[in-house]
Coordinates of C-alpha atoms in Angstrom, one line a residue:
M1 CA 64.4 -9.7 -35.3
G2 CA 60.7 -10.1 -34.3
I3 CA 59.0 -8.6 -31.2
D4 CA 57.7 -11.0 -28.5
L5 CA 54.0 -9.9 -28.3
D6 CA 53.5 -12.1 -25.4
V7 CA 55.5 -10.1 -23.1
P8 CA 53.2 -7.7 -21.0
A9 CA 54.1 -4.2 -21.0
V10 CA 55.5 -2.8 -17.8
P11 CA 52.9 -0.9 -15.7
R12 CA 53.5 2.9 -15.7
V13 CA 52.1 6.1 -14.2
N14 CA 52.7 9.0 -16.4
G15 CA 55.7 7.1 -18.0
V16 CA 57.2 5.9 -14.7
P17 CA 57.4 2.3 -14.2
I18 CA 55.7 0.7 -11.1
A19 CA 57.0 -2.8 -11.8
E20 CA 60.2 -4.4 -12.9
A21 CA 60.2 -6.0 -16.4
G22 CA 58.9 -9.6 -16.1
E23 CA 57.4 -8.8 -12.6
T24 CA 53.7 -9.5 -12.3
P25 CA 52.3 -8.2 -8.9
P26 CA 48.7 -9.1 -8.2
Q27 CA 46.2 -6.3 -9.4
E28 CA 45.6 -5.0 -5.9
E29 CA 49.2 -4.6 -5.3
L30 CA 49.6 -2.7 -8.5
R31 CA 46.6 -0.4 -7.7
Q32 CA 48.5 0.3 -4.6
R33 CA 51.9 1.2 -6.4
A34 CA 49.9 3.3 -8.8
C35 CA 48.2 5.3 -5.8
T36 CA 51.5 5.6 -4.1
E37 CA 53.3 6.8 -7.3
L38 CA 50.5 9.4 -8.0
L39 CA 51.1 10.9 -4.6
R40 CA 54.8 10.8 -5.0
Q41 CA 54.6 12.6 -8.3
A42 CA 52.0 15.2 -6.8
A43 CA 54.6 15.7 -3.8
Q44 CA 57.3 16.5 -6.6
A45 CA 54.9 18.8 -8.2
R46 CA 54.2 20.8 -5.2
G47 CA 57.7 21.2 -4.3
Y48 CA 57.7 18.8 -1.3
L49 CA 60.1 16.4 -3.0
D50 CA 63.1 16.6 -5.2
R51 CA 62.6 16.1 -9.0
D52 CA 65.4 13.6 -8.9
D53 CA 63.7 11.3 -6.2
P54 CA 63.9 7.6 -7.7
P55 CA 60.7 5.5 -8.6
L56 CA 59.5 3.0 -6.3
V57 CA 61.3 -0.2 -5.8
Q58 CA 58.9 -3.2 -5.4
G59 CA 56.3 -0.6 -4.6
V60 CA 58.1 1.0 -1.8
P61 CA 59.0 4.9 -2.1
T62 CA 62.1 6.3 -0.7
E63 CA 62.1 7.7 2.8
A64 CA 62.2 11.3 1.6
A65 CA 59.1 10.3 -0.7
S66 CA 57.3 8.9 2.3
I67 CA 57.9 12.1 4.4
A68 CA 56.8 14.3 1.5
I69 CA 53.6 12.4 0.8
E70 CA 52.6 12.7 4.4
R71 CA 53.2 16.4 4.2
L72 CA 51.3 16.6 0.9
L73 CA 48.3 14.8 2.5
D74 CA 48.5 16.9 5.6
D75 CA 48.4 20.1 3.8
T76 CA 45.8 18.8 1.2
L77 CA 43.1 16.8 2.7
T78 CA 40.3 18.4 5.0
V79 CA 39.1 16.0 7.7
P80 CA 36.5 17.8 9.9
E81 CA 36.1 17.0 13.4
P82 CA 32.9 14.8 13.9
S83 CA 29.9 16.1 15.4
E84 CA 28.4 15.1 18.7
E85 CA 25.3 13.9 16.8
A86 CA 27.4 11.8 14.3
C87 CA 29.4 10.2 17.2
R88 CA 26.2 9.1 19.0
R89 CA 24.7 7.8 15.8
Y90 CA 27.9 5.7 15.3
Y91 CA 27.9 4.5 18.7
E92 CA 24.3 3.4 18.6
A93 CA 24.7 1.6 15.2
H94 CA 27.8 -0.2 16.5
R95 CA 27.1 -0.9 20.1
A96 CA 28.2 -4.5 19.8
H97 CA 31.8 -3.3 19.0
F98 CA 32.0 -1.6 22.3
R99 CA 31.4 -4.8 24.4
Q100 CA 33.8 -5.3 27.1
G101 CA 34.3 -9.0 28.3
E102 CA 32.7 -10.6 25.3
R103 CA 34.0 -14.1 24.7
V104 CA 33.3 -16.7 22.2
H105 CA 34.2 -20.4 22.2
A106 CA 34.8 -21.4 18.8
R107 CA 36.3 -24.1 16.6
H108 CA 37.2 -23.9 12.8
I109 CA 38.3 -25.7 9.6
L110 CA 40.7 -23.5 7.8
Y111 CA 41.5 -23.7 4.0
A112 CA 44.6 -21.7 3.5
V113 CA 44.9 -19.7 0.6
V114 CA 48.5 -19.7 -0.6
P115 CA 50.3 -18.9 -3.8
G116 CA 49.4 -21.2 -6.6
V117 CA 46.3 -22.7 -4.9
D118 CA 43.2 -23.0 -7.2
V119 CA 40.9 -20.7 -5.1
K120 CA 37.8 -22.0 -7.0
A121 CA 38.4 -25.5 -6.4
L122 CA 39.3 -24.7 -2.6
R123 CA 36.1 -22.8 -2.2
L124 CA 34.0 -25.6 -3.6
Q125 CA 35.7 -28.1 -1.1
A126 CA 35.1 -25.8 1.7
E127 CA 31.5 -25.1 0.9
Q128 CA 31.0 -29.0 0.6
V129 CA 32.5 -29.6 4.1
L130 CA 30.5 -26.6 5.4
L131 CA 27.3 -28.2 4.2
D132 CA 28.2 -31.7 5.6
V133 CA 28.9 -30.2 9.2
R134 CA 25.9 -28.1 9.1
T135 CA 23.8 -31.1 8.3
D136 CA 25.8 -33.1 11.1
P137 CA 27.7 -31.0 13.7
T138 CA 29.0 -34.1 15.5
R139 CA 31.4 -34.5 12.4
F140 CA 33.0 -31.4 12.9
A141 CA 35.9 -32.4 14.8
E142 CA 36.7 -35.4 12.2
A143 CA 36.4 -32.9 9.4
A144 CA 38.8 -30.5 11.0
A145 CA 41.5 -33.2 11.7
A146 CA 41.1 -34.2 8.0
H147 CA 41.0 -31.0 6.3
S148 CA 42.2 -28.0 8.4
N149 CA 45.4 -26.2 7.4
C150 CA 45.6 -24.9 11.0
P151 CA 47.2 -26.7 13.9
S152 CA 44.1 -26.7 15.9
G153 CA 42.9 -29.4 13.5
A154 CA 44.7 -31.8 15.6
A155 CA 42.3 -30.9 18.3
G156 CA 39.1 -30.9 16.2
G157 CA 39.5 -27.3 15.2
D158 CA 39.1 -26.1 18.9
L159 CA 40.2 -22.5 19.2
G160 CA 39.2 -22.2 22.9
W161 CA 37.7 -19.1 24.2
L162 CA 38.4 -16.0 22.3
E163 CA 38.0 -12.3 22.8
R164 CA 37.8 -9.7 19.9
G165 CA 41.6 -8.8 20.2
D166 CA 42.7 -12.5 19.8
C167 CA 41.3 -12.4 16.2
V168 CA 42.3 -10.7 13.0
P169 CA 39.6 -8.1 12.2
E170 CA 37.7 -9.8 9.6
F171 CA 37.4 -13.0 11.8
A172 CA 36.4 -11.0 14.6
Q173 CA 33.7 -9.1 12.7
A174 CA 32.2 -12.6 11.8
L175 CA 32.3 -14.0 15.3
F176 CA 31.5 -11.1 17.8
G177 CA 28.5 -9.1 18.3
Q178 CA 26.3 -11.9 16.7
P179 CA 23.6 -13.9 18.4
E180 CA 24.3 -17.2 16.5
V181 CA 25.6 -20.4 18.2
G182 CA 26.2 -23.4 16.1
V183 CA 28.0 -23.7 12.7
L184 CA 27.8 -20.4 10.9
P185 CA 25.9 -20.5 7.7
R186 CA 28.7 -19.1 5.5
L187 CA 32.2 -19.3 5.0
V188 CA 34.3 -16.7 6.9
H189 CA 36.9 -15.1 4.6
S190 CA 40.3 -13.8 6.4
R191 CA 43.7 -12.9 5.2
F192 CA 44.5 -16.5 6.1
G193 CA 41.9 -18.2 3.8
L194 CA 38.4 -19.7 4.2
H195 CA 37.0 -20.9 7.3
V196 CA 34.2 -23.0 8.5
V197 CA 33.3 -21.8 11.9
E198 CA 31.3 -23.3 14.9
V199 CA 30.4 -21.2 17.8
L200 CA 30.3 -23.6 20.7
A201 CA 29.2 -21.0 23.4
R202 CA 28.9 -17.1 23.8
E203 CA 29.6 -14.8 26.8
P204 CA 28.0 -11.7 25.9
G205 CA 29.9 -9.2 28.0
Q206 CA 28.8 -5.6 28.8
T207 CA 28.5 -2.6 26.6
L208 CA 30.5 0.3 27.6
P209 CA 28.7 3.6 28.1
Y210 CA 29.0 6.2 25.3
E211 CA 31.0 8.6 27.6
Q212 CA 33.6 6.1 28.1
V213 CA 34.2 5.4 24.5
R214 CA 33.5 8.7 22.8
A215 CA 37.2 9.4 22.1
G216 CA 37.4 6.3 20.1
V217 CA 34.2 6.9 18.2
A218 CA 35.6 10.3 17.2
R219 CA 38.8 8.6 15.9
A220 CA 37.0 6.0 14.0
L221 CA 34.6 8.6 12.3
Q222 CA 37.9 10.9 11.4
Q223 CA 39.6 7.7 9.8
Q224 CA 36.4 7.1 7.8
S225 CA 36.5 10.9 6.6
Y226 CA 40.2 10.6 6.1
A227 CA 39.8 7.5 3.9
T228 CA 37.0 9.0 1.9
A229 CA 39.0 12.4 1.5
L230 CA 42.2 10.2 0.3
R231 CA 40.0 8.1 -2.2
Q232 CA 38.5 11.5 -3.8
Y233 CA 41.8 13.1 -4.0
L234 CA 43.4 9.9 -5.7
S235 CA 40.4 9.9 -8.1
L236 CA 41.4 13.5 -9.1
L237 CA 45.1 12.7 -9.7
A238 CA 44.2 9.4 -11.6
A239 CA 41.8 11.4 -13.8
E240 CA 44.7 13.7 -14.8
A241 CA 47.3 10.9 -15.0
E242 CA 48.3 8.7 -17.9
L243 CA 48.1 5.1 -16.7
E244 CA 49.4 2.1 -18.5
G245 CA 48.6 -1.6 -17.4
V246 CA 46.7 -0.7 -14.3
E247 CA 43.2 0.1 -13.8
L248 CA 42.2 2.4 -10.8
A249 CA 38.5 2.9 -11.6
G250 CA 36.5 1.0 -9.1
A251 CA 39.3 0.4 -6.7
T252 CA 38.0 0.1 -3.2
S253 CA 41.0 0.4 -0.9
P254 CA 43.6 2.9 -2.6
L255 CA 45.9 2.5 0.4
V256 CA 49.5 4.0 0.7
Q257 CA 52.3 2.0 1.5

């Protein structure tokens, strides 16, 4: 009997599978599974987790493994308290993030990215519509009704007045703390897909004083330091591991589930 060379090998970390036979998770999900498995095995090596703890199931560790990984990271990662100077620098560089009462009246045309969609073709279509409505914004409502995958399309894409907390972070980043009014010059990428966005009006709100937001600034800097320390630790683990069917070099967000 011949061997079917078209069947891809099961991705593994130090010989432990991180996917089922025939399962083909996206590369980003595979990277997350590999990072989780690296940490699970490190927890076993440090004695935080029993050696008979089973491998991941669809990328999810056991409850015991999750607890052990948290303990491992608490004991291994060093996250310094940010200095007052660093906090003030961050505040000054991100003043727009500390506005209270900022509102944006916007409308959009959503091109939803769903499983099986041809993303390249979808992007080309979205970019063509973006060009059209930038040339003639009076056609925005008509384009939204014809193309948008959001229920707001029936209302010409109108989202009403939004505050930062009303939006997913990647959408909010494109809308808030910016001066533009009108059709934004580039597509906005979010977890839902590609957006053509027009800002109809802005209310800038007021920037909160540093003293009022200092604790939040410190938390943000600590989160950044933690993410950096985690990436470095995972890089060390990956350098010593045998990886099959997954590439961790250049991974930008080795998050753990």
